CSV table of C-alpha atoms in Angstrom, one decimal:
chain,number,residue,atom,x,y,z
A,742,UNK,CA,108.1,121.3,181.2
A,743,UNK,CA,107.1,121.9,177.5
A,744,UNK,CA,107.9,118.3,176.6
A,745,UNK,CA,105.6,117.4,179.6
A,746,UNK,CA,102.9,119.2,178.6
A,747,UNK,CA,103.2,118.0,174.7
A,748,UNK,CA,103.1,114.6,176.4
A,749,UNK,CA,99.8,115.1,178.6
A,750,UNK,CA,98.1,116.6,175.7
A,751,UNK,CA,98.5,113.9,173.4
A,752,UNK,CA,97.5,111.3,176.0
A,753,UNK,CA,94.5,113.5,176.5
A,754,UNK,CA,93.8,113.6,173.1
A,755,UNK,CA,94.4,110.1,172.3
A,756,UNK,CA,91.9,109.0,175.2
A,757,UNK,CA,89.3,111.2,174.0
A,758,UNK,CA,90.0,109.7,170.1
A,759,UNK,CA,89.9,106.0,171.5
A,760,UNK,CA,86.5,106.7,173.7
A,761,UNK,CA,84.4,107.2,170.4
A,762,UNK,CA,85.4,103.7,169.6
A,763,UNK,CA,83.0,100.8,170.2
A,764,UNK,CA,83.2,97.0,170.1
A,765,UNK,CA,81.3,95.9,166.9
A,766,UNK,CA,80.7,92.2,166.6
A,767,UNK,CA,81.0,90.6,163.3
A,768,UNK,CA,79.5,87.7,161.5
A,769,UNK,CA,81.0,86.2,158.7
A,770,UNK,CA,79.2,83.4,157.1
A,771,UNK,CA,80.0,82.5,153.4
A,772,UNK,CA,79.3,85.7,151.5
A,773,UNK,CA,77.3,87.3,154.1
A,774,UNK,CA,78.8,89.7,156.7
A,775,UNK,CA,76.7,90.9,159.7
A,776,UNK,CA,77.9,94.0,162.1
A,777,UNK,CA,76.1,94.2,165.9
A,778,UNK,CA,76.7,95.7,169.1
A,779,UNK,CA,74.9,95.9,172.5
A,780,UNK,CA,72.0,98.3,171.4
A,781,UNK,CA,69.7,100.0,173.6
A,782,UNK,CA,71.9,98.3,176.7
A,783,UNK,CA,71.6,95.2,175.4
A,784,UNK,CA,73.5,92.6,177.2
A,785,UNK,CA,74.8,91.1,173.9
A,786,UNK,CA,75.1,92.2,170.5
A,787,UNK,CA,72.2,92.9,168.1
A,788,UNK,CA,72.8,92.4,164.4
A,789,UNK,CA,71.6,95.7,163.0
A,790,UNK,CA,73.4,95.5,159.4
A,791,UNK,CA,73.5,92.6,157.0
A,792,UNK,CA,75.3,92.2,153.6
A,793,UNK,CA,75.3,89.8,150.9
A,794,UNK,CA,77.4,89.6,147.9
A,795,UNK,CA,75.6,88.2,145.2
A,796,UNK,CA,78.6,88.4,142.9
A,797,UNK,CA,80.2,85.3,144.2
A,798,UNK,CA,78.3,81.7,144.7
A,799,UNK,CA,76.4,82.3,147.6
A,800,UNK,CA,75.7,78.8,150.0
A,801,UNK,CA,72.3,77.1,149.2
A,802,UNK,CA,71.3,77.9,152.8
A,803,UNK,CA,71.6,81.7,152.5
A,804,UNK,CA,69.8,81.8,149.0
A,805,UNK,CA,66.9,79.5,150.7
A,806,UNK,CA,66.4,82.4,153.2
A,807,UNK,CA,63.2,84.7,153.1
A,808,UNK,CA,62.8,88.4,152.8
A,809,UNK,CA,59.6,90.2,153.5
A,810,UNK,CA,60.2,93.6,151.7
A,811,UNK,CA,57.1,95.3,152.7
A,812,UNK,CA,54.4,94.5,155.8
A,813,UNK,CA,52.0,93.7,152.8
A,814,UNK,CA,54.2,91.9,150.7
A,815,UNK,CA,54.8,88.0,150.7
A,816,UNK,CA,57.8,86.6,151.8
A,817,UNK,CA,60.4,85.9,148.9
A,818,UNK,CA,63.2,83.5,148.8
A,819,UNK,CA,66.4,85.1,148.2
A,820,UNK,CA,67.0,82.6,145.2
A,821,UNK,CA,63.6,83.9,143.7
A,822,UNK,CA,64.4,87.5,143.7
A,823,UNK,CA,64.4,89.5,140.3
A,824,UNK,CA,64.5,93.1,139.3
A,825,UNK,CA,60.5,92.7,138.3
A,826,UNK,CA,59.5,91.2,141.4
A,827,UNK,CA,61.6,93.6,143.8
A,828,UNK,CA,60.2,96.5,141.8
A,829,UNK,CA,56.4,95.7,142.7
A,830,UNK,CA,57.7,96.0,146.5
A,831,UNK,CA,60.6,98.7,146.7
A,832,UNK,CA,61.1,101.8,144.8
A,833,UNK,CA,63.8,102.4,142.5
A,834,UNK,CA,66.8,104.0,144.5
A,835,UNK,CA,67.2,107.6,143.5
A,836,UNK,CA,71.4,108.9,144.7
A,837,UNK,CA,71.1,112.1,146.7
A,838,UNK,CA,72.0,115.1,144.9
A,839,UNK,CA,75.0,115.8,146.8
A,840,UNK,CA,76.7,112.4,145.6
A,841,UNK,CA,79.5,112.8,143.3
A,842,UNK,CA,78.7,112.7,139.6
A,843,UNK,CA,80.8,109.5,139.3
A,844,UNK,CA,78.6,108.0,141.7
A,845,UNK,CA,75.3,108.9,140.2
A,846,UNK,CA,76.7,107.6,136.8
A,847,UNK,CA,77.9,103.9,138.5
A,848,UNK,CA,74.7,103.6,140.6
A,849,UNK,CA,73.0,104.0,137.2
A,850,UNK,CA,74.6,101.2,135.1
A,851,UNK,CA,72.6,98.9,137.7
A,852,UNK,CA,68.8,98.0,138.7
A,853,UNK,CA,69.0,99.5,142.4
A,854,UNK,CA,65.9,99.2,144.6
A,855,UNK,CA,66.1,100.7,148.5
A,856,UNK,CA,63.3,101.1,151.0
A,857,UNK,CA,61.9,99.6,154.5
A,858,UNK,CA,65.6,99.0,155.3
A,859,UNK,CA,66.4,96.8,152.2
A,860,UNK,CA,69.2,98.2,149.6
A,861,UNK,CA,69.1,95.3,146.7
A,862,UNK,CA,71.0,95.9,143.4
A,863,UNK,CA,70.9,94.1,140.1
A,864,UNK,CA,73.1,94.2,137.2
A,865,UNK,CA,71.4,92.4,134.0
A,866,UNK,CA,69.0,90.9,135.9
A,867,UNK,CA,71.5,88.9,138.4
A,868,UNK,CA,71.3,89.6,141.9
A,869,UNK,CA,74.6,91.7,143.0
A,870,UNK,CA,74.1,92.4,146.4
A,871,UNK,CA,71.5,92.6,149.4
A,872,UNK,CA,71.8,94.8,152.3
A,873,UNK,CA,69.6,95.1,155.4
A,874,UNK,CA,69.7,97.5,157.9
A,875,UNK,CA,67.6,98.6,160.9
A,876,UNK,CA,69.7,101.3,162.4
A,877,UNK,CA,70.9,103.3,159.1
A,878,UNK,CA,70.7,106.8,157.9
A,879,UNK,CA,69.7,108.5,161.3
A,880,UNK,CA,66.4,106.6,161.3
A,881,UNK,CA,65.0,103.0,162.6
A,882,UNK,CA,63.5,100.4,159.8
A,883,UNK,CA,62.6,97.1,160.7
A,884,UNK,CA,63.5,94.9,157.6
A,885,UNK,CA,62.1,91.5,158.0
A,886,UNK,CA,64.0,87.6,157.1
A,887,UNK,CA,62.7,84.6,157.5
A,888,UNK,CA,64.2,80.8,158.0
A,889,UNK,CA,64.3,78.3,155.2
A,890,UNK,CA,61.5,76.4,156.5
A,891,UNK,CA,59.0,79.5,156.7
A,892,UNK,CA,58.2,78.9,160.3
A,893,UNK,CA,60.2,81.6,161.9
A,894,UNK,CA,60.4,85.3,160.3
A,895,UNK,CA,62.6,88.0,162.6
A,896,UNK,CA,62.8,91.8,162.4
A,897,UNK,CA,66.3,93.3,162.8
A,898,UNK,CA,68.0,93.8,164.6
A,899,UNK,CA,68.7,90.1,165.1
A,900,UNK,CA,70.4,88.2,168.1
A,901,UNK,CA,73.1,86.1,167.5
A,902,UNK,CA,70.9,83.0,167.9
A,903,UNK,CA,68.3,84.4,165.3
A,904,UNK,CA,71.2,85.2,162.7
A,905,UNK,CA,72.4,81.4,163.1
A,906,UNK,CA,68.6,80.4,163.2
A,907,UNK,CA,68.3,81.9,159.7
A,908,UNK,CA,71.7,82.2,158.0
A,909,UNK,CA,73.5,79.1,159.7
A,910,UNK,CA,76.5,79.0,162.0
A,911,UNK,CA,79.2,81.5,161.1
A,912,UNK,CA,82.5,80.8,159.5
A,913,UNK,CA,83.9,83.0,161.7
A,914,UNK,CA,82.8,85.6,164.7
A,915,UNK,CA,84.7,88.3,166.3
A,916,UNK,CA,85.1,91.4,167.6
A,917,UNK,CA,86.4,94.5,165.6
A,918,UNK,CA,86.7,98.1,166.8
A,919,UNK,CA,85.1,100.9,164.5
A,920,UNK,CA,85.3,105.0,165.1
A,921,UNK,CA,81.7,106.2,166.1
A,922,UNK,CA,81.4,109.7,164.8
């Protein structure tokens, strides 16, 4: 009887734990990774988080994408991003006081700018990474990306078709399971 109760308890525990998971779509294109899921009862995944790793060789198409760092800022090509230009539109990132000292020290080794859903990192003037997020840190932001030909601009979150229009067809597109808290 005790063994049966334990098994039932484990089944209930696992069911409760697994119900906190969601299917997340992952879009990979060269050095870009985007995550999306059906937000606000959407019928398809909406991509709310995009990360570009600038430390590796970047596909020329990705480098030709435009970012609008603020509503009053002109569109800037990713290839043209420099710390002095980004500093005109985004504030310097200040790590939260509750971060461990080693993280704070590491962040000071780079030039980091953050705001409006963008998080852009440079090291010695070289672009290290660009993060864009519309549904992060408990708030809603509206980072804007533009198709390389400058005819269309989209505010995150993006549909899969918009993501393809801006960055190109994915090298890999699949579902992952991530725990949501």
